[in-house]
PDB file of C-alpha atoms and ligand atoms in Angstrom:
ATOM      1  CA  UNK A 120       6.623   7.955  12.675  1.00 95.00           C
ATOM      2  CA  UNK A 121       6.957   5.536  15.581  1.00 96.00           C
ATOM      3  CA  UNK A 122       5.316   2.128  15.753  1.00 96.00           C
ATOM      4  CA  UNK A 123       5.832  -1.211  17.372  1.00 97.00           C
ATOM      5  CA  UNK A 124       7.630  -4.113  15.720  1.00 97.00           C
ATOM      6  CA  UNK A 125       7.270  -7.145  17.973  1.00 94.00           C
ATOM      7  CA  UNK A 126       8.447  -6.006  21.409  1.00 94.00           C
ATOM      8  CA  UNK A 127      10.396  -3.017  20.044  1.00 96.00           C
ATOM      9  CA  UNK A 128       9.367   0.516  19.153  1.00 97.00           C
ATOM     10  CA  UNK A 129      10.918   1.631  15.899  1.00 96.00           C
ATOM     11  CA  UNK A 130      11.104   4.922  14.029  1.00 97.00           C
ATOM     12  CA  UNK A 131       9.739   4.250  10.544  1.00 97.00           C
ATOM     13  CA  UNK A 132      11.491   6.790   8.302  1.00 97.00           C
ATOM     14  CA  UNK A 133      11.743   5.164   4.871  1.00 98.00           C
ATOM     15  CA  UNK A 134      13.826   6.608   2.045  1.00 98.00           C
ATOM     16  CA  UNK A 135      10.949   5.640  -0.261  1.00 98.00           C
ATOM     17  CA  UNK A 136       7.601   3.905  -0.530  1.00 98.00           C
ATOM     18  CA  UNK A 137       7.482   1.696  -3.604  1.00 98.00           C
ATOM     19  CA  UNK A 138       3.938   0.802  -4.615  1.00 98.00           C
ATOM     20  CA  UNK A 139       2.817  -1.883  -7.029  1.00 97.00           C
ATOM     21  CA  UNK A 140      -0.028  -1.340  -9.508  1.00 94.00           C
ATOM     22  CA  UNK A 141      -2.400  -4.062 -10.747  1.00 91.00           C
ATOM     23  CA  UNK A 142      -1.077  -6.898  -8.636  1.00 95.00           C
ATOM     24  CA  UNK A 143      -4.486  -8.563  -8.166  1.00 92.00           C
ATOM     25  CA  UNK A 144      -6.326  -9.776 -11.271  1.00 88.00           C
ATOM     26  CA  UNK A 145      -9.782  -8.694 -10.064  1.00 86.00           C
ATOM     27  CA  UNK A 146      -8.590  -5.139  -9.373  1.00 82.00           C
ATOM     28  CA  UNK A 147      -6.856  -4.875 -12.757  1.00 80.00           C
ATOM     29  CA  UNK A 148     -10.172  -5.920 -14.316  1.00 87.00           C
ATOM     30  CA  UNK A 149     -12.232  -3.384 -12.358  1.00 85.00           C
ATOM     31  CA  UNK A 150      -9.833  -0.651 -13.528  1.00 84.00           C
ATOM     32  CA  UNK A 151     -10.158  -1.831 -17.134  1.00 86.00           C
ATOM     33  CA  UNK A 152      -6.423  -2.551 -17.201  1.00 83.00           C
ATOM     34  CA  UNK A 153      -4.540  -5.494 -18.644  1.00 83.00           C
ATOM     35  CA  UNK A 154      -2.541  -7.776 -16.351  1.00 83.00           C
ATOM     36  CA  UNK A 155       1.134  -6.827 -16.423  1.00 84.00           C
ATOM     37  CA  UNK A 156       3.781  -9.339 -17.516  1.00 89.00           C
ATOM     38  CA  UNK A 157       6.214  -7.828 -15.014  1.00 94.00           C
ATOM     39  CA  UNK A 158       5.488  -5.740 -11.890  1.00 95.00           C
ATOM     40  CA  UNK A 159       4.364  -2.154 -12.536  1.00 95.00           C
ATOM     41  CA  UNK A 160       5.677   0.148  -9.837  1.00 97.00           C
ATOM     42  CA  UNK A 161       5.461   3.782  -8.796  1.00 97.00           C
ATOM     43  CA  UNK A 162       6.664   5.814  -5.820  1.00 98.00           C
ATOM     44  CA  UNK A 163       4.745   7.450  -3.005  1.00 98.00           C
ATOM     45  CA  UNK A 164       6.617  10.064  -0.968  1.00 98.00           C
ATOM     46  CA  UNK A 165       7.482   9.107   2.635  1.00 98.00           C
ATOM     47  CA  UNK A 166       5.816  12.392   3.683  1.00 98.00           C
ATOM     48  CA  UNK A 167       2.458  10.738   2.836  1.00 98.00           C
ATOM     49  CA  UNK A 168       2.756   8.359   5.816  1.00 98.00           C
ATOM     50  CA  UNK A 169       0.041   8.608   8.459  1.00 98.00           C
ATOM     51  CA  UNK A 170      -0.008   6.671  11.748  1.00 98.00           C
ATOM     52  CA  UNK A 171      -2.883   4.444  12.880  1.00 98.00           C
ATOM     53  CA  UNK A 172      -6.026   6.342  13.971  1.00 98.00           C
ATOM     54  CA  UNK A 173      -5.042   9.362  11.891  1.00 98.00           C
ATOM     55  CA  UNK A 174      -7.000  11.652   9.584  1.00 98.00           C
ATOM     56  CA  UNK A 175      -6.740  11.333   5.816  1.00 98.00           C
ATOM     57  CA  UNK A 176      -7.204  14.770   4.273  1.00 98.00           C
ATOM     58  CA  UNK A 177      -9.301  14.758   1.089  1.00 98.00           C
ATOM     59  CA  UNK A 178      -7.661  17.572  -0.904  1.00 98.00           C
ATOM     60  CA  UNK A 179      -9.663  20.375  -2.500  1.00 97.00           C
ATOM     61  CA  UNK A 180      -7.980  19.550  -5.825  1.00 96.00           C
ATOM     62  CA  UNK A 181      -9.794  16.205  -6.072  1.00 98.00           C
ATOM     63  CA  UNK A 182     -13.489  15.308  -6.198  1.00 97.00           C
ATOM     64  CA  UNK A 183     -12.834  11.562  -6.000  1.00 98.00           C
ATOM     65  CA  UNK A 184     -10.379  10.081  -3.484  1.00 98.00           C
ATOM     66  CA  UNK A 185     -10.293   6.268  -3.227  1.00 98.00           C
ATOM     67  CA  UNK A 186      -9.119   3.726  -0.644  1.00 98.00           C
ATOM     68  CA  UNK A 187      -6.954   0.719  -1.633  1.00 98.00           C
ATOM     69  CA  UNK A 188      -6.010  -1.715   1.159  1.00 98.00           C
ATOM     70  CA  UNK A 189      -2.590  -3.321   0.672  1.00 98.00           C
ATOM     71  CA  UNK A 190      -0.076  -5.548   2.422  1.00 98.00           C
ATOM     72  CA  UNK A 191       2.977  -3.418   3.250  1.00 98.00           C
ATOM     73  CA  UNK A 192       6.416  -5.012   3.342  1.00 98.00           C
ATOM     74  CA  UNK A 193       9.005  -3.243   5.494  1.00 98.00           C
ATOM     75  CA  UNK A 194      12.606  -3.779   4.399  1.00 98.00           C
ATOM     76  CA  UNK A 195      15.095  -4.735   7.138  1.00 97.00           C
ATOM     77  CA  UNK A 196      18.473  -4.452   5.466  1.00 96.00           C
ATOM     78  CA  UNK A 197      20.091  -3.093   2.319  1.00 96.00           C
ATOM     79  CA  UNK A 198      18.926  -5.034  -0.728  1.00 95.00           C
ATOM     80  CA  UNK A 199      20.432  -4.722  -4.210  1.00 97.00           C
ATOM     81  CA  UNK A 200      20.038  -7.340  -6.951  1.00 97.00           C
ATOM     82  CA  UNK A 201      18.668  -9.933  -4.545  1.00 96.00           C
ATOM     83  CA  UNK A 202      17.381 -13.283  -5.747  1.00 94.00           C
ATOM     84  CA  UNK A 203      13.914 -14.451  -4.710  1.00 90.00           C
ATOM     85  CA  UNK A 204      15.529 -17.111  -2.496  1.00 90.00           C
ATOM     86  CA  UNK A 205      17.403 -14.565  -0.367  1.00 91.00           C
ATOM     87  CA  UNK A 206      14.558 -12.033   0.048  1.00 93.00           C
ATOM     88  CA  UNK A 207      13.047 -13.366   3.284  1.00 88.00           C
ATOM     89  CA  UNK A 208      16.094 -12.694   5.474  1.00 92.00           C
ATOM     90  CA  UNK A 209      16.256  -9.065   4.258  1.00 97.00           C
ATOM     91  CA  UNK A 210      12.767  -8.146   5.484  1.00 98.00           C
ATOM     92  CA  UNK A 211      11.864  -6.482   8.779  1.00 98.00           C
ATOM     93  CA  UNK A 212       8.154  -7.261   8.731  1.00 98.00           C
ATOM     94  CA  UNK A 213       4.633  -6.609   7.505  1.00 98.00           C
ATOM     95  CA  UNK A 214       1.924  -4.011   8.120  1.00 98.00           C
ATOM     96  CA  UNK A 215      -1.339  -2.760   6.638  1.00 98.00           C
ATOM     97  CA  UNK A 216      -1.127   0.221   4.272  1.00 98.00           C
ATOM     98  CA  UNK A 217      -3.961   2.011   2.492  1.00 98.00           C
ATOM     99  CA  UNK A 218      -2.798   3.460  -0.837  1.00 98.00           C
ATOM    100  CA  UNK A 219      -5.007   6.551  -0.945  1.00 98.00           C
ATOM    101  CA  UNK A 220      -5.501   7.725  -4.517  1.00 98.00           C
ATOM    102  CA  UNK A 221      -6.997  10.882  -6.010  1.00 98.00           C
ATOM    103  CA  UNK A 222      -8.725   8.851  -8.724  1.00 97.00           C
ATOM    104  CA  UNK A 223      -9.846  11.766 -10.905  1.00 98.00           C
ATOM    105  CA  UNK A 224      -6.327  13.217 -10.852  1.00 98.00           C
ATOM    106  CA  UNK A 225      -4.920   9.777 -11.713  1.00 97.00           C
ATOM    107  CA  UNK A 226      -7.368   9.327 -14.612  1.00 96.00           C
ATOM    108  CA  UNK A 227      -6.346  12.699 -16.064  1.00 97.00           C
ATOM    109  CA  UNK A 228      -2.664  11.766 -15.699  1.00 97.00           C
ATOM    110  CA  UNK A 229      -3.240   8.422 -17.454  1.00 95.00           C
ATOM    111  CA  UNK A 230      -4.933  10.210 -20.386  1.00 97.00           C
ATOM    112  CA  UNK A 231      -2.049  12.674 -20.667  1.00 97.00           C
ATOM    113  CA  UNK A 232       0.614   9.985 -20.288  1.00 96.00           C
ATOM    114  CA  UNK A 233       1.826  11.760 -17.152  1.00 96.00           C
ATOM    115  CA  UNK A 234       3.046  10.166 -13.898  1.00 96.00           C
ATOM    116  CA  UNK A 235       0.797   9.386 -10.925  1.00 97.00           C
ATOM    117  CA  UNK A 236       2.894  11.418  -8.474  1.00 97.00           C
ATOM    118  CA  UNK A 237       0.205  13.986  -7.694  1.00 98.00           C
ATOM    119  CA  UNK A 238      -2.657  11.453  -7.513  1.00 98.00           C
ATOM    120  CA  UNK A 239      -0.714   9.267  -5.086  1.00 98.00           C
ATOM    121  CA  UNK A 240       1.423  11.811  -3.288  1.00 98.00           C
ATOM    122  CA  UNK A 241      -0.652  14.096  -1.053  1.00 98.00           C
ATOM    123  CA  UNK A 242       0.152  14.261   2.655  1.00 98.00           C
ATOM    124  CA  UNK A 243      -1.763  11.582   4.645  1.00 98.00           C
ATOM    125  CA  UNK A 244      -2.186   9.404   1.505  1.00 98.00           C
ATOM    126  CA  UNK A 245      -0.334   6.460   3.086  1.00 98.00           C
ATOM    127  CA  UNK A 246      -1.868   5.420   6.407  1.00 98.00           C
ATOM    128  CA  UNK A 247       0.231   2.530   7.781  1.00 98.00           C
ATOM    129  CA  UNK A 248      -0.104   0.356  10.881  1.00 97.00           C
ATOM    130  CA  UNK A 249      -1.318  -0.646  13.401  1.00 98.00           C
ATOM    131  CA  UNK A 250       1.988  -2.445  14.064  1.00 98.00           C
ATOM    132  CA  UNK A 251       4.775  -4.154  12.162  1.00 98.00           C
ATOM    133  CA  UNK A 252       4.646  -7.912  12.542  1.00 98.00           C
ATOM    134  CA  UNK A 253       8.213  -9.300  12.392  1.00 98.00           C
ATOM    135  CA  UNK A 254       8.883 -11.132   9.129  1.00 97.00           C
ATOM    136  CA  UNK A 255       9.864 -14.375  10.849  1.00 96.00           C
ATOM    137  CA  UNK A 256       6.423 -14.497  12.528  1.00 96.00           C
ATOM    138  CA  UNK A 257       4.278 -14.325   9.382  1.00 97.00           C
ATOM    139  CA  UNK A 258       4.022 -16.068   6.005  1.00 97.00           C
ATOM    140  CA  UNK A 259       2.669 -13.340   3.669  1.00 97.00           C
ATOM    141  CA  UNK A 260       1.539 -15.716   0.919  1.00 96.00           C
ATOM    142  CA  UNK A 261      -1.930 -16.689   2.184  1.00 97.00           C
ATOM    143  CA  UNK A 262      -3.519 -13.926   4.309  1.00 98.00           C
ATOM    144  CA  UNK A 263      -7.060 -12.593   4.212  1.00 98.00           C
ATOM    145  CA  UNK A 264      -7.103  -8.858   3.472  1.00 98.00           C
ATOM    146  CA  UNK A 265     -10.152  -6.617   3.794  1.00 98.00           C
ATOM    147  CA  UNK A 266     -11.411  -3.051   4.165  1.00 98.00           C
ATOM    148  CA  UNK A 267     -14.545  -1.789   5.887  1.00 98.00           C
ATOM    149  CA  UNK A 268     -16.059   1.617   5.185  1.00 98.00           C
ATOM    150  CA  UNK A 269     -18.317   2.852   8.003  1.00 98.00           C
ATOM    151  CA  UNK A 270     -18.631  -0.746   9.192  1.00 98.00           C
ATOM    152  CA  UNK A 271     -19.550  -2.163   5.779  1.00 98.00           C
ATOM    153  CA  UNK A 272     -17.188  -4.568   4.035  1.00 98.00           C
ATOM    154  CA  UNK A 273     -15.964  -3.100   0.723  1.00 98.00           C
ATOM    155  CA  UNK A 274     -12.809  -5.004  -0.110  1.00 97.00           C
ATOM    156  CA  UNK A 275     -12.180  -8.662   0.621  1.00 97.00           C
ATOM    157  CA  UNK A 276      -9.376 -10.737  -0.816  1.00 96.00           C
ATOM    158  CA  UNK A 277      -6.421 -12.904   0.020  1.00 96.00           C
ATOM    159  CA  UNK A 278      -2.735 -12.329  -0.631  1.00 97.00           C
ATOM    160  CA  UNK A 279      -2.677 -15.689  -2.425  1.00 95.00           C
ATOM    161  CA  UNK A 280      -4.410 -13.823  -5.296  1.00 95.00           C
ATOM    162  CA  UNK A 281      -1.380 -11.596  -5.940  1.00 96.00           C
ATOM    163  CA  UNK A 282      -0.028 -11.753  -9.486  1.00 95.00           C
ATOM    164  CA  UNK A 283       3.556 -11.317  -8.214  1.00 96.00           C
ATOM    165  CA  UNK A 284       4.498 -12.633  -4.770  1.00 96.00           C
ATOM    166  CA  UNK A 285       6.267 -10.621  -2.069  1.00 97.00           C
ATOM    167  CA  UNK A 286       9.567 -12.312  -2.890  1.00 96.00           C
ATOM    168  CA  UNK A 287       9.180 -11.698  -6.622  1.00 96.00           C
ATOM    169  CA  UNK A 288       8.334  -8.041  -5.993  1.00 97.00           C
ATOM    170  CA  UNK A 289      11.260  -7.385  -3.649  1.00 97.00           C
ATOM    171  CA  UNK A 290      13.689  -9.127  -6.011  1.00 97.00           C
ATOM    172  CA  UNK A 291      12.325  -7.205  -9.022  1.00 97.00           C
ATOM    173  CA  UNK A 292      12.469  -3.804  -7.297  1.00 98.00           C
ATOM    174  CA  UNK A 293      15.985  -4.472  -5.947  1.00 98.00           C
ATOM    175  CA  UNK A 294      17.239  -4.939  -9.499  1.00 97.00           C
ATOM    176  CA  UNK A 295      16.155  -1.334 -10.240  1.00 98.00           C
ATOM    177  CA  UNK A 296      16.805   0.570  -7.024  1.00 98.00           C
ATOM    178  CA  UNK A 297      18.661  -0.249  -3.830  1.00 98.00           C
ATOM    179  CA  UNK A 298      16.188  -0.973  -1.070  1.00 98.00           C
ATOM    180  CA  UNK A 299      17.260   0.516   2.241  1.00 98.00           C
ATOM    181  CA  UNK A 300      16.287  -0.390   5.810  1.00 98.00           C
ATOM    182  CA  UNK A 301      12.744   0.856   6.639  1.00 98.00           C
ATOM    183  CA  UNK A 302      11.759   1.234   2.964  1.00 98.00           C
ATOM    184  CA  UNK A 303       8.123   0.291   2.436  1.00 98.00           C
ATOM    185  CA  UNK A 304       6.691  -1.730  -0.433  1.00 98.00           C
ATOM    186  CA  UNK A 305       2.916  -1.550  -0.971  1.00 98.00           C
ATOM    187  CA  UNK A 306       2.061  -4.757  -2.778  1.00 98.00           C
ATOM    188  CA  UNK A 307      -1.167  -3.840  -4.581  1.00 97.00           C
ATOM    189  CA  UNK A 308      -4.863  -3.912  -3.769  1.00 96.00           C
ATOM    190  CA  UNK A 309      -7.613  -6.491  -4.265  1.00 95.00           C
ATOM    191  CA  UNK A 310     -10.844  -5.449  -5.975  1.00 93.00           C
ATOM    192  CA  UNK A 311     -13.579  -3.305  -4.424  1.00 95.00           C
ATOM    193  CA  UNK A 312     -11.851   0.084  -4.340  1.00 96.00           C
ATOM    194  CA  UNK A 313     -14.135   3.068  -3.934  1.00 97.00           C
ATOM    195  CA  UNK A 314     -14.470   6.675  -2.830  1.00 98.00           C
ATOM    196  CA  UNK A 315     -14.044   8.342   0.555  1.00 98.00           C
ATOM    197  CA  UNK A 316     -16.367  11.084   1.816  1.00 98.00           C
ATOM    198  CA  UNK A 317     -15.971  13.625   4.606  1.00 98.00           C
ATOM    199  CA  UNK A 318     -16.413  11.877   7.962  1.00 98.00           C
ATOM    200  CA  UNK A 319     -15.956   8.320   6.720  1.00 98.00           C
ATOM    201  CA  UNK A 320     -14.401   5.801   9.102  1.00 98.00           C
ATOM    202  CA  UNK A 321     -12.166   3.157   7.531  1.00 98.00           C
ATOM    203  CA  UNK A 322     -10.932  -0.070   9.103  1.00 98.00           C
ATOM    204  CA  UNK A 323      -8.383  -1.959   7.021  1.00 98.00           C
ATOM    205  CA  UNK A 324      -7.204  -5.375   8.143  1.00 98.00           C
ATOM    206  CA  UNK A 325      -4.905  -8.226   7.293  1.00 98.00           C
ATOM    207  CA  UNK A 326      -5.011 -11.652   8.941  1.00 98.00           C
ATOM    208  CA  UNK A 327      -2.137 -12.028  11.395  1.00 98.00           C
ATOM    209  CA  UNK A 328      -1.328  -8.293  11.444  1.00 98.00           C
ATOM    210  CA  UNK A 329      -4.368  -6.425  12.771  1.00 98.00           C
ATOM    211  CA  UNK A 330      -6.621  -3.536  11.849  1.00 98.00           C
ATOM    212  CA  UNK A 331      -5.540  -0.057  10.795  1.00 98.00           C
ATOM    213  CA  UNK A 332      -8.134   2.687  11.336  1.00 98.00           C
ATOM    214  CA  UNK A 333      -8.463   6.205   9.971  1.00 98.00           C
ATOM    215  CA  UNK A 334     -11.088   8.850   9.335  1.00 98.00           C
ATOM    216  CA  UNK A 335     -11.465  10.945   6.178  1.00 98.00           C
ATOM    217  CA  UNK A 336     -11.768  14.712   6.459  1.00 98.00           C
ATOM    218  CA  UNK A 337     -12.475  17.079   3.585  1.00 98.00           C
ATOM    219  CA  UNK A 338      -9.951  19.925   3.286  1.00 96.00           C
ATOM    220  CA  UNK A 339     -11.582  23.345   3.713  1.00 87.00           C
TER     221      UNK A 339
HETATM  222 MG1   MG B  82      -2.499   0.687  -4.917  1.00 92.23          MG
END
C-alpha cells in the first residue's frame, strides 16, 4: 500500500509485521497476564495491512473482535544483531497501527497452547497510517497514544509506559530474525481494549503522527 513519509510517497510492502504482546503493564493486567521478562512477539501477515480510512471486516468466524492501538515502527534498512545504540539510524519512521484481534479465537488458542496466527491474521486486521513520520523527526519514547470508538475515548496512554522501549524491541527482534526495509513492528497496546461492532467508527491517534481512521463492517 502507498503512503506518505515526509515529502515522499512510499510503497509499504513489508516482508513481515512483528507484533509485541504485553508491552504495557496496564494492558497485561487487564488480560490477566504476567509481565514478560523479555519481549513476547508474534507475526501478523503483511496481507492484513489496511490503508487509512479503510474498512475492517469482522469475520463470521469470530463473535468478538477487539481494537488495540499501537505505535508502529517502520524499518529503514537491513538490521541483524543490532545493538540498542545503533537502532535509531536503521529506522525509516513511525505510524499508527491498530492490532485487530479476534479475541474469542485468541482465547481458544491460548487454552489449546496453539499460536495466535488465526486470531491476528485476517485480512484488514492491521490498519496502518495516516502517514509515516520520518524517524529523525520524532522521539518515540514519550508520546500520547489514544483510541476513540464512535467519538468516545476508550484507550489513553503514553509510550513512556512501554515495558520495552522501541530500541530494546528492535535490537531484541533483530537477534532472532533479520529485519528488512519496510518491515513493521507493532509495539504493543495500552489498556482499554474492547470489541468492535458493525458500523463502528474508530479514530486512533499518536501525538506527533496523526489520526488513523477506519470503520468496522460485519462480514455477511
Ligand atoms: Mg497488540
